[in-house]
Short mmCIF file of C-alpha atoms in Angstrom, two decimals:
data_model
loop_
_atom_site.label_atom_id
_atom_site.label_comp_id
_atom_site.label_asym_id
_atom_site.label_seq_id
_atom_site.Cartn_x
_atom_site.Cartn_y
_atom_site.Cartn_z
CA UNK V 144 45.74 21.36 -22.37
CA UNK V 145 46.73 23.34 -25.54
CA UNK V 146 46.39 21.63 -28.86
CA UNK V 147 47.90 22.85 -31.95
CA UNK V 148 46.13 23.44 -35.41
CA UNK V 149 47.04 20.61 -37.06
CA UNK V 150 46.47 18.13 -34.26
CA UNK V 151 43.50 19.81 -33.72
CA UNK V 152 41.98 19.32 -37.36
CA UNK V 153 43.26 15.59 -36.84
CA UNK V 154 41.11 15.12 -34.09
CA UNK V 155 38.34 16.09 -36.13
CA UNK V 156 38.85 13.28 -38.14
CA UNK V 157 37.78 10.53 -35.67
CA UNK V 158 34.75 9.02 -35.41
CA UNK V 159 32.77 11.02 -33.82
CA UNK V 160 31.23 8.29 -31.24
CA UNK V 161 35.10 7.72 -30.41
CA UNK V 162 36.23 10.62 -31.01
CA UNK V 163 35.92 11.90 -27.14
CA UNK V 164 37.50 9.18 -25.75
CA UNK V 165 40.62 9.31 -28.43
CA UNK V 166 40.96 13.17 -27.36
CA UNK V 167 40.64 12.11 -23.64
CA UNK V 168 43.50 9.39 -23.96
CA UNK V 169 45.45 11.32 -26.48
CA UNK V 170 45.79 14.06 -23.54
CA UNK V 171 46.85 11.89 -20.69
CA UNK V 172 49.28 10.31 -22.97
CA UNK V 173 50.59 13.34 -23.59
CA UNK V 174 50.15 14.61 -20.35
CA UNK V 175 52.65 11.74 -18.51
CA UNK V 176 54.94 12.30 -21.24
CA UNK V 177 55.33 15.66 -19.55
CA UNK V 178 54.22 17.81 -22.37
CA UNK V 179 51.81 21.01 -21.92
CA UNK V 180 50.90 20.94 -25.48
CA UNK V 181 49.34 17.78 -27.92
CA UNK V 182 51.10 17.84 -31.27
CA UNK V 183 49.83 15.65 -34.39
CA UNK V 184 52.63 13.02 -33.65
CA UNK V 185 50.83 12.55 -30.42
CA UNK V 186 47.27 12.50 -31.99
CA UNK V 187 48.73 10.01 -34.72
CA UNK V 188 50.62 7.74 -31.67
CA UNK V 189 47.71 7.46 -29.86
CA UNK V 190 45.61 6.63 -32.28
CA UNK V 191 47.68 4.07 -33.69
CA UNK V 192 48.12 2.18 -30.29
CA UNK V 193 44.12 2.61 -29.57
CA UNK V 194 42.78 1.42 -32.72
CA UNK V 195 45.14 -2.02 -32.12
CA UNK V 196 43.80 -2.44 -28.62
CA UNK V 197 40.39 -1.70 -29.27
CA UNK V 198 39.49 -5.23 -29.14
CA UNK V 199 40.40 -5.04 -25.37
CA UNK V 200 38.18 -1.68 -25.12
CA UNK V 201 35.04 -3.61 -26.11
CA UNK V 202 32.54 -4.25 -23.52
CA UNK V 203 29.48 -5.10 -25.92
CA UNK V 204 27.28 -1.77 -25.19
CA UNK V 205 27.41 2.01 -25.77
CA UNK V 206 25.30 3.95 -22.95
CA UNK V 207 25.47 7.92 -23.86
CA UNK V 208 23.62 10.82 -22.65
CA UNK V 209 24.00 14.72 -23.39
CA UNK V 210 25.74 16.02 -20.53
CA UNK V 211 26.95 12.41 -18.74
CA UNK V 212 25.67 11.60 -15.74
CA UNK V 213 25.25 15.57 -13.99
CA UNK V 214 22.15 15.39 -16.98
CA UNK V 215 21.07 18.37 -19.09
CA UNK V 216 20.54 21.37 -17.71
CA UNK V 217 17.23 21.32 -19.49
CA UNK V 218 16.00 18.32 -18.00
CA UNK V 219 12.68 17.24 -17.63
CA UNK V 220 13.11 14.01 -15.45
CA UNK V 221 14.80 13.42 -12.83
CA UNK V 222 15.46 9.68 -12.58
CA UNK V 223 17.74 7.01 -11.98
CA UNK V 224 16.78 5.38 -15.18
CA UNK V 225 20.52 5.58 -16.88
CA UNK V 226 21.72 3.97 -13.79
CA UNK V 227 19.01 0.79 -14.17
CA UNK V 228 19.75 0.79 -18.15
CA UNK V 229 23.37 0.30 -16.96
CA UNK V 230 22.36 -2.32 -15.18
CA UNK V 231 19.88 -4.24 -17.59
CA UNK V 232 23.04 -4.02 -20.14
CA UNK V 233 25.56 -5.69 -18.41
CA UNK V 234 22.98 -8.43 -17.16
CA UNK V 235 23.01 -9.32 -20.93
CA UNK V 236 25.91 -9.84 -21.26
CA UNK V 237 26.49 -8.25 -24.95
CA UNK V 238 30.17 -8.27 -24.79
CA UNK V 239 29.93 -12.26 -24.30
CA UNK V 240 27.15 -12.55 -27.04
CA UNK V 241 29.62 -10.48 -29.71
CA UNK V 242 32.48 -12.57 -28.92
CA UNK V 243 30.22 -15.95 -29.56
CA UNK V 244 29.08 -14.75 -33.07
CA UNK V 245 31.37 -12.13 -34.39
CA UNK V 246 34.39 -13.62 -36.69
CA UNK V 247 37.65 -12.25 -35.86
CA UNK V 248 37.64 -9.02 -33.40
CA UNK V 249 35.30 -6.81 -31.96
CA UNK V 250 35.39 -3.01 -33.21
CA UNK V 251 33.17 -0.38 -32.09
CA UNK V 252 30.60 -0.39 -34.85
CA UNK V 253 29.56 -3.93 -33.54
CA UNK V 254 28.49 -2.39 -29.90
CA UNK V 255 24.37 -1.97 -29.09
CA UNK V 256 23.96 1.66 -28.94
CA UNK V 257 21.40 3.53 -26.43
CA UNK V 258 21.27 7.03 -25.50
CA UNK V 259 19.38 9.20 -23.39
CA UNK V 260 18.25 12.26 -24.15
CA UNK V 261 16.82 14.71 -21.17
CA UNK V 262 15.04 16.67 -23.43
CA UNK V 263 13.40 16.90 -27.22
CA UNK V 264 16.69 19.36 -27.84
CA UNK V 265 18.42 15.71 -28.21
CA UNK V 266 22.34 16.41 -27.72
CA UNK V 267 22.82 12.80 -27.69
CA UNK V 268 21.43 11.88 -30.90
CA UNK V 269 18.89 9.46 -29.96
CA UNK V 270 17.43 9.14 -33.92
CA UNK V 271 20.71 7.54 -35.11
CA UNK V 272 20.97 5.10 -32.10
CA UNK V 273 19.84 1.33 -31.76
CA UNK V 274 17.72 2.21 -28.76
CA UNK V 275 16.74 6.69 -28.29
CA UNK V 276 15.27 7.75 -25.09
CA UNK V 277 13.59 11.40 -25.12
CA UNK V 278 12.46 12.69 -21.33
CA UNK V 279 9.06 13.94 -22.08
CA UNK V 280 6.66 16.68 -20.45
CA UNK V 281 2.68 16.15 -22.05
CA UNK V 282 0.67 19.27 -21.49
CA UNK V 283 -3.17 20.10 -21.10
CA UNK V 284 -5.23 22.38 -21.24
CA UNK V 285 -6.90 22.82 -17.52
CA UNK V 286 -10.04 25.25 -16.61
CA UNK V 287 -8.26 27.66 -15.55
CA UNK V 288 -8.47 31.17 -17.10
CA UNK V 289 -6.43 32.42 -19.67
CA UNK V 290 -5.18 36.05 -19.36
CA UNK V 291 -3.66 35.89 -23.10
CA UNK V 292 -0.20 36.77 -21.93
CA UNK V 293 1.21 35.14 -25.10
CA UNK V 294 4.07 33.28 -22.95
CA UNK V 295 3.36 29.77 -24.29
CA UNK V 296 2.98 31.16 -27.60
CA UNK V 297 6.14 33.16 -27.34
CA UNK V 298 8.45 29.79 -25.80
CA UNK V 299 6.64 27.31 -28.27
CA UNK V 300 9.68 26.22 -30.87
CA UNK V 301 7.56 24.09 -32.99
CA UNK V 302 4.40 26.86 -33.03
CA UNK V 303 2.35 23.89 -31.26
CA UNK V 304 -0.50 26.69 -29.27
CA UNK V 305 -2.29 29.36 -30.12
CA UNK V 306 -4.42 31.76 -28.05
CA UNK V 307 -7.45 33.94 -28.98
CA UNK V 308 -6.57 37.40 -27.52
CA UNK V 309 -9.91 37.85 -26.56
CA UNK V 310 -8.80 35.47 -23.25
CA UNK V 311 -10.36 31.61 -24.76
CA UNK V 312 -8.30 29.05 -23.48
CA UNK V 313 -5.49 28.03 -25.68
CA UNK V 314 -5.44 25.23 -28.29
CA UNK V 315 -2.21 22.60 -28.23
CA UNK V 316 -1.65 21.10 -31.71
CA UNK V 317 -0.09 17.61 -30.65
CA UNK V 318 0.80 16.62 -34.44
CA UNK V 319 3.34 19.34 -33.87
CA UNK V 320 3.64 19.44 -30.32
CA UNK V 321 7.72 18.20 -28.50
CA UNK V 322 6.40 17.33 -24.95
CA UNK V 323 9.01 19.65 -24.00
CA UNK V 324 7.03 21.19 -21.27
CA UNK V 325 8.13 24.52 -22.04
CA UNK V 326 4.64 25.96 -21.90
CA UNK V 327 3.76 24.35 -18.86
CA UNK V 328 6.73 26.26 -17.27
CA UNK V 329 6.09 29.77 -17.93
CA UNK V 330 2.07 29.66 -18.00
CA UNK V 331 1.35 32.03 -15.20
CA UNK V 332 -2.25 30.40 -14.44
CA UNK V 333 -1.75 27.25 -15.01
CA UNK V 334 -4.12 27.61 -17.73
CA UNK V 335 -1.25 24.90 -19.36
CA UNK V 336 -0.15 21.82 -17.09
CA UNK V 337 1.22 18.88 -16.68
CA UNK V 338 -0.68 15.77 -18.20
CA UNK V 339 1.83 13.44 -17.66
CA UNK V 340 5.67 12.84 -17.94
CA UNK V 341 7.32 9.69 -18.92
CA UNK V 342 9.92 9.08 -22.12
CA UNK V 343 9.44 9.09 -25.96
CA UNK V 344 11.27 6.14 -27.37
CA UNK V 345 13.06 5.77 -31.18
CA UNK V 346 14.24 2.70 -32.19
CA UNK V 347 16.38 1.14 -35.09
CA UNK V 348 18.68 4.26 -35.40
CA UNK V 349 22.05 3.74 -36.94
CA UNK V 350 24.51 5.77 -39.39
CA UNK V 351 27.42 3.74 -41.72
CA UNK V 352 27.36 2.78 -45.74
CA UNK V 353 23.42 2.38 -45.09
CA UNK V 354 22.34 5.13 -42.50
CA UNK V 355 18.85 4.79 -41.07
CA UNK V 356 16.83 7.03 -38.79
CA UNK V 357 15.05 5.28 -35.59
CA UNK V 358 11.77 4.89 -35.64
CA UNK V 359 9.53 6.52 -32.62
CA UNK V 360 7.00 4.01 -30.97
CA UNK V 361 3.78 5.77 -30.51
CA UNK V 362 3.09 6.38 -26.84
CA UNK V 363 4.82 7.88 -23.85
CA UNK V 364 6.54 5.92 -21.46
CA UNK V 365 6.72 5.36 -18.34
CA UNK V 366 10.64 3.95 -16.57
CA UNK V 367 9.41 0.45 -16.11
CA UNK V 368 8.10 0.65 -19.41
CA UNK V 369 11.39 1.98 -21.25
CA UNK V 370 13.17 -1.19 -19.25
CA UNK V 371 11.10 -3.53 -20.41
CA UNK V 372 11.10 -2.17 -24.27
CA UNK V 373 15.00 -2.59 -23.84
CA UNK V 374 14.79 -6.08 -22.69
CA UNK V 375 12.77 -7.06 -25.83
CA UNK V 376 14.59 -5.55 -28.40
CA UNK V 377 17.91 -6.77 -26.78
CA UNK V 378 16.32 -10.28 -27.00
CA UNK V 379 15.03 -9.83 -30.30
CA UNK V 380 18.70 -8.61 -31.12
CA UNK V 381 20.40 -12.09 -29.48
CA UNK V 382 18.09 -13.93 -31.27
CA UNK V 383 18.48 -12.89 -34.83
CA UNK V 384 22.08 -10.85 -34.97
CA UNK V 385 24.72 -12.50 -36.59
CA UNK V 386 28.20 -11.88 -37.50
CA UNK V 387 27.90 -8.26 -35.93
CA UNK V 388 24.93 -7.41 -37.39
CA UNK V 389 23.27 -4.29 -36.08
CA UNK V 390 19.88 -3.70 -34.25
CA UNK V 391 19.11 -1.27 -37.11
CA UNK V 392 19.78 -3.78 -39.61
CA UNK V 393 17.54 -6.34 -38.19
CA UNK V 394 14.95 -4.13 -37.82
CA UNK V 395 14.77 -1.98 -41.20
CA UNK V 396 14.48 -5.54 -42.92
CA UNK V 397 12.24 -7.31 -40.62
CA UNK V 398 9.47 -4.25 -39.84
CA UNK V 399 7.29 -7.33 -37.98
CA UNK V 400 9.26 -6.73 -34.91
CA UNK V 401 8.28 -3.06 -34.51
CA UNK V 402 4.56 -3.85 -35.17
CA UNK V 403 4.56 -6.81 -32.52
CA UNK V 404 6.08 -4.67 -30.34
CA UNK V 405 3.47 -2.27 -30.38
CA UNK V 406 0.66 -4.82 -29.71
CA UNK V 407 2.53 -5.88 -26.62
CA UNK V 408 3.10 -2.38 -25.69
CA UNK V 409 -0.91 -1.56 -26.11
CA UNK V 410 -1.78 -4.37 -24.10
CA UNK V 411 0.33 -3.52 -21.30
#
């Protein structure tokens, strides 16, 4: 459907983690009103009329990833874990728990916020969620020989490898390194593989009056793993959240939680 300039710039103007679903409604309102074209008075209607139901539009989580459910097309997992996270969230019950301590009614900002992210590119924005999921791709370094073709060196984003021409085997700088598993794709030899795959995790991510990047636990993960990391902060969340308070919040003020949470995590 067309959209002209002005309702276009309007649009703009929405929240940005709304701001999809606003267009999306603001089209199919305009679409049964028989129109071929949204105007701003049908931005500004719709708008009105969704911001005073939104307390009906609640259901207590936010599950996002960067290209829905077909996944990115740089993937490096394919999994069912989305699916499962769906599942964990509405076990919980959030929308219930909101409605028991938050005064008056529920908005989006109050919602626990996870995304998952198929690859280090990060669409979704995993750093600025309650709870980001990265798909992850470790390399190594097997005994294969290395014809110095330059390939990893030339895919490498972050300048993670380098490779002695005279044909040593290459050198992977993990401080720098993505787990993208770009290098393990277009090595020729093999001379570059897979160690393992599995998911980076961030925590504590949020944006607002006090923005606050999410914190990345240390290890990769395994699915299981990632599940069980989302049960714990969820219950941490339950137990200390008040009034709306955010995941983030909790956790930028309390840093105990994170450092438990890695002891558990290391004994597992």
């Amino acid at each position: 459907m067309e959209w002209e300039k002005d309702a276009e710039q309007a649009i703009k103007k929405v929240p940005f983690f709304v701001r999809k679903k606003v267009k999306t409604r603001v089209e199919k309102e305009a679409g049964d009103a028989g129109k071929v074209r949204v105007s701003l008075a049908d931005v500004k209607a719709t708008q009105k009329r969704f911001l005073n139901k939104m307390d009906s539009e609640i259901k207590g989580y936010q599950l996002d990833a960067c290209f829905g459910s077909g996944g990115c097309p740089n993937r490096i997992l394919v999994s069912e874990l989305q699916d499962k996270i769906e599942g964990l969230l509405k076990e919980e019950d959030l929308l219930g728990f909101l409605r028991i301590t938050v005064k008056g009614d529920l908005k989006f900002h109050h919602e626990f916020r996870i995304t998952v992210s198929d690859c280090p590119n990060a669409c979704s924005q995993p750093q600025i969620k309650d709870i980001g999921i990265i798909g992850a791709k470790e390399p190594c370094v097997t005994n294969n020989e290395c014809i110095a073709c330059m390939e990893c060196i030339n895919t490498c984003k972050e300048n993670a490898i380098s490779v002695d021409e005279s044909g040593s085997q290459p050198t992977i700088d993990f401080e720098q390194c993505v787990k993208c598993g770009q290098c393990i794709d277009v090595c020729p030899t093999k001379t570059i593989d897979t160690e393992k795959t599995g998911y980076r995790v961030l925590i504590g991510g949020k944006l607002g009056r006090h923005p606050r990047l999410a914190e990345e636990l240390p290890e990769m993960y395994s699915e299981t793993e990632v599940l069980d990391i989302i049960r714990q902060c969820v219950k941490y969340y339950k137990d200390n959240s008040r009034n709306g308070e955010r995941f983030a919040e909790l956790v930028g003020r309390d840093n105990t939680f994170v450092q438990e949470l890695n002891k558990k995590l290391k004994r597992m």
